[in-house]
Short mmCIF file of C-alpha atoms in Angstrom, two decimals:
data_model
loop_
_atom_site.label_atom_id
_atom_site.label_comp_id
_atom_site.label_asym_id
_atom_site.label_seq_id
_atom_site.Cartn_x
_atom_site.Cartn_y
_atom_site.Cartn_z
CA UNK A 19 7.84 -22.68 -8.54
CA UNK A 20 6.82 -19.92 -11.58
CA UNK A 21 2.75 -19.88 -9.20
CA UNK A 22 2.05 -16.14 -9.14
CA UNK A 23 1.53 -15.03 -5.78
CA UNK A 24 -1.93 -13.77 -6.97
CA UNK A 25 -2.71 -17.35 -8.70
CA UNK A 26 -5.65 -17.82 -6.19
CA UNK A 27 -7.61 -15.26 -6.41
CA UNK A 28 -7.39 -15.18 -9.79
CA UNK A 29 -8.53 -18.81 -10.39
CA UNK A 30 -11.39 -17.91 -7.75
CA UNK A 31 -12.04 -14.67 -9.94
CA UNK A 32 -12.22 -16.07 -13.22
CA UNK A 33 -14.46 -19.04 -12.82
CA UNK A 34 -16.26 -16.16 -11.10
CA UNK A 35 -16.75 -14.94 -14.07
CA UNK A 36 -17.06 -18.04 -16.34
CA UNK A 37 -20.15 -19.27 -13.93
CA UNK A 38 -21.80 -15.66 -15.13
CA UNK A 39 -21.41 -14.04 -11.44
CA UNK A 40 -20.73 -10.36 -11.82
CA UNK A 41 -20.48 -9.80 -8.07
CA UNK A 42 -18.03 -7.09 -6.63
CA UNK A 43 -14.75 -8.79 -6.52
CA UNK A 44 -12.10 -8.20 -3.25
CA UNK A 45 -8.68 -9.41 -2.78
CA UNK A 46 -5.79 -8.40 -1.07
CA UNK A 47 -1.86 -6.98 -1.62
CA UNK A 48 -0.98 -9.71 -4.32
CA UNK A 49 -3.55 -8.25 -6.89
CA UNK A 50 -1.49 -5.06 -7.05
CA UNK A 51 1.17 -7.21 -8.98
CA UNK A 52 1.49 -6.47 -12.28
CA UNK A 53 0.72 -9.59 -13.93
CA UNK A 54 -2.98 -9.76 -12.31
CA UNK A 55 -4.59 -8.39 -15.19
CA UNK A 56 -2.53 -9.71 -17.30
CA UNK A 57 -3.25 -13.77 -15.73
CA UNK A 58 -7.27 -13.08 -14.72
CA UNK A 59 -7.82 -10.76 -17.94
CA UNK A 60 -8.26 -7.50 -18.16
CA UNK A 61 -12.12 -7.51 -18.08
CA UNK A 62 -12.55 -10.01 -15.38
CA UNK A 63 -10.09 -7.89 -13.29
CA UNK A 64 -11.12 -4.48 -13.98
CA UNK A 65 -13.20 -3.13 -10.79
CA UNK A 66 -11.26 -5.53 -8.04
CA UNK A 67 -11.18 -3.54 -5.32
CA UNK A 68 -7.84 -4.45 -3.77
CA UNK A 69 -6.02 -3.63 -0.42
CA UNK A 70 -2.48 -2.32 -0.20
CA UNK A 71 -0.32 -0.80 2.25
CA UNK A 72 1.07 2.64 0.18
CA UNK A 73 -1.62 4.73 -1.69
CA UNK A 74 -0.72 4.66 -5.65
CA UNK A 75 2.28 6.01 -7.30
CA UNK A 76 -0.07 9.23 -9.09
CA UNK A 77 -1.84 10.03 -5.55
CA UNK A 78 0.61 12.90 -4.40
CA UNK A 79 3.29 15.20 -6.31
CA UNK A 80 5.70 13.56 -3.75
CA UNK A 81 5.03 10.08 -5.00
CA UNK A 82 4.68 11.38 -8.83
CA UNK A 83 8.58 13.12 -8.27
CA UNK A 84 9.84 9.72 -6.76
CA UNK A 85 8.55 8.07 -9.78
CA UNK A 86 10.10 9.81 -12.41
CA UNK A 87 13.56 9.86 -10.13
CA UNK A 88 13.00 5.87 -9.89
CA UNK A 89 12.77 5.62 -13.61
CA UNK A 90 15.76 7.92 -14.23
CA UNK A 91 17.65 5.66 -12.07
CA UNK A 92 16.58 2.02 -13.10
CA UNK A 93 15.01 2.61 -16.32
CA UNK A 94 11.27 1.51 -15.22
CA UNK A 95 8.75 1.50 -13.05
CA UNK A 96 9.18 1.36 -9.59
CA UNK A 97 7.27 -1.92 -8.20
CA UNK A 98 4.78 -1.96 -5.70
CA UNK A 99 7.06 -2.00 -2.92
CA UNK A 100 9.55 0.40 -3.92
CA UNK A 101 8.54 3.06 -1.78
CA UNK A 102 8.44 0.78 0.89
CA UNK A 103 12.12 -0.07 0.59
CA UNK A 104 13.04 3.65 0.01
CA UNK A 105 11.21 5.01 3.04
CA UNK A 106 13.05 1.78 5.00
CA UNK A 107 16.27 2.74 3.63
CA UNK A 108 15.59 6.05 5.24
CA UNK A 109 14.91 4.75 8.74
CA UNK A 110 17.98 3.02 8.73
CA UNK A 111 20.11 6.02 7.77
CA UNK A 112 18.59 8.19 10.59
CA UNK A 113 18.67 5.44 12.94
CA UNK A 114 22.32 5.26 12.29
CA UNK A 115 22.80 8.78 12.46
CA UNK A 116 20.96 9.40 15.44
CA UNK A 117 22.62 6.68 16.86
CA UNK A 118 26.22 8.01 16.47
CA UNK A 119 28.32 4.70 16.64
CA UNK A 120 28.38 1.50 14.74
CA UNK A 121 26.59 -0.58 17.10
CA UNK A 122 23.65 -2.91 16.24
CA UNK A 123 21.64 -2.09 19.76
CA UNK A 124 22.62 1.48 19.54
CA UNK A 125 21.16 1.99 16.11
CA UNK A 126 17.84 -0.13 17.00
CA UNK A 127 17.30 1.90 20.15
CA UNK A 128 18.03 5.11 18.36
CA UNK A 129 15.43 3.13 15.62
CA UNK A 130 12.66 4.03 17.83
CA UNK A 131 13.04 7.99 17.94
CA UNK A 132 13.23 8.16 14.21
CA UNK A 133 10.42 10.48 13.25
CA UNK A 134 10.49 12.28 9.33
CA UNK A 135 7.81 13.18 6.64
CA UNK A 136 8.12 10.07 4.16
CA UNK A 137 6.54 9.60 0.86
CA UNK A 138 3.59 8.54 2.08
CA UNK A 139 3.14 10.50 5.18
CA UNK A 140 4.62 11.49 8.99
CA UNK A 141 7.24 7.95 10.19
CA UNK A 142 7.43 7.54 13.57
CA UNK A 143 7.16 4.37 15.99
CA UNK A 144 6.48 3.80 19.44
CA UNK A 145 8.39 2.74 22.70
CA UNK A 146 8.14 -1.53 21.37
CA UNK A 147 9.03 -0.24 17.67
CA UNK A 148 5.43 0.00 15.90
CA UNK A 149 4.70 2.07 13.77
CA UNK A 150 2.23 4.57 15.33
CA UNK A 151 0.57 5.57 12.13
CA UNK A 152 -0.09 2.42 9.58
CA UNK A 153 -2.19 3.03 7.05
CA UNK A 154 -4.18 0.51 4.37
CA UNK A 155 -5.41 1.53 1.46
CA UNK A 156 -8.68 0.24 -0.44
CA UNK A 157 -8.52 0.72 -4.10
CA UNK A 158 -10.73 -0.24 -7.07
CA UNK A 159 -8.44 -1.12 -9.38
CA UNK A 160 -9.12 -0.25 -13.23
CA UNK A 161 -5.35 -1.06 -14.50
CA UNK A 162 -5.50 2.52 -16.23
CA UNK A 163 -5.90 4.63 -13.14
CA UNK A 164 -6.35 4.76 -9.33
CA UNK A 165 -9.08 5.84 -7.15
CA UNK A 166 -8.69 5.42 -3.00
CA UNK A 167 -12.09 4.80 -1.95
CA UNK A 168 -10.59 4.26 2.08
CA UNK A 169 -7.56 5.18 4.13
CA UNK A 170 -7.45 3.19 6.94
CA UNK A 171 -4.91 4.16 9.65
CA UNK A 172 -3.93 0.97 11.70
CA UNK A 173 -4.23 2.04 15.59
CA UNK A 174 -6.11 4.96 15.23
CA UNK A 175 -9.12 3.99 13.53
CA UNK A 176 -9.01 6.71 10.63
CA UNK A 177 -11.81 6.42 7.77
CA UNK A 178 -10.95 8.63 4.63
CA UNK A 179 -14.09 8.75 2.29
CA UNK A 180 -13.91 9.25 -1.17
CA UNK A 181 -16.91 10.92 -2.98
CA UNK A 182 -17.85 7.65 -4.68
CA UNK A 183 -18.47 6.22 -1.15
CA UNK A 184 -21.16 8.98 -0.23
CA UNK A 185 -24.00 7.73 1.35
CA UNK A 186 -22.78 4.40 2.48
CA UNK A 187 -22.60 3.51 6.48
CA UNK A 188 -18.75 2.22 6.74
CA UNK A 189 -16.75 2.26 9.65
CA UNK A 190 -13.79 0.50 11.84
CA UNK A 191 -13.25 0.55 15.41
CA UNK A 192 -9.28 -0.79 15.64
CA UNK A 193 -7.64 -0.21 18.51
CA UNK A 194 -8.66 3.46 19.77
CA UNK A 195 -10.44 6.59 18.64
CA UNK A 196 -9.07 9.04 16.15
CA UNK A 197 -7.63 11.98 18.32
#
């Protein structure tokens, strides 16, 4: 339909901006597409702080490795949800490992035991298939670099502060306390 998936938020952001309000700006996975700043403008986006599932590509040497082995193999940059595919390329190769045959309820069942250290942190699920550590991360973004102000980690009810967040009462109660 050639909308960008982040066409709301920007139209909401940028007469924002026209009207002369210089609140903080939030919005949520499609603002980590490329083409935000490029659609709202790099000034009106600059300082969105932005929700994602995967903390940024420069956050770990794990992720900074996968990056330059992404590049070498596709000649650019991996997108915002190539880690996600990687890491479920990976479950799906265990799964049918662990499983041992080439059948669909075998592998699924076998799905659930799959435990490994991904790219962004320990995969494992529970007895329904859940992940039992999901994590979201809050970013400001600045479209030159990263900085993860909070880790949220879905059914545990994990806060990870930054520095820049000293001093400020924020917290979640999910689903059950942090063990």
């Amino acid at each position: 339909t050639g909308v960008h998936t982040c066409a709301l938020p920007v139209l909401i952001l940028t007469q924002m901006r026209a009207q002369g309000m210089r609140q903080q700006f939030f919005g949520a996975d499609p603002l980590n597409e490329p083409d935000f700043p490029k659609v709202a403008g790099l000034d009106n986006a600059t300082g969105a702080i932005v929700s994602f599932q995967v903390p940024p590509y420069d956050s770990s040497d794990k992720l900074k490795a996968f990056v330059v082995n992404y590049k070498k193999a596709f000649n650019e940059d991996p997108g915002p949800y190539s880690g996600n595919g990687y890491i479920e390329g990976q479950i799906v190769i265990n799964a049918i490992k662990a499983a041992g045959k080439a059948d669909r309820e075998a592998i699924v069942q076998a799905g659930h035991s799959v435990k490994f250290d991904s790219l962004y942190g320990p995969v494992a699920f529970d007895k329904t298939g859940e992940l039992t550590n999901q994590a979201m991360y809050i970013n400001p973004r600045t479209f030159r670099t990263w900085e993860v102000l909070i880790v949220l980690t879905l059914g545990y009810a994990a806060l990870t502060r930054s520095p820049s967040l000293t001093g400020r009462a924020i917290g979640w109660s999910l689903a059950r306390p942090y063990p």
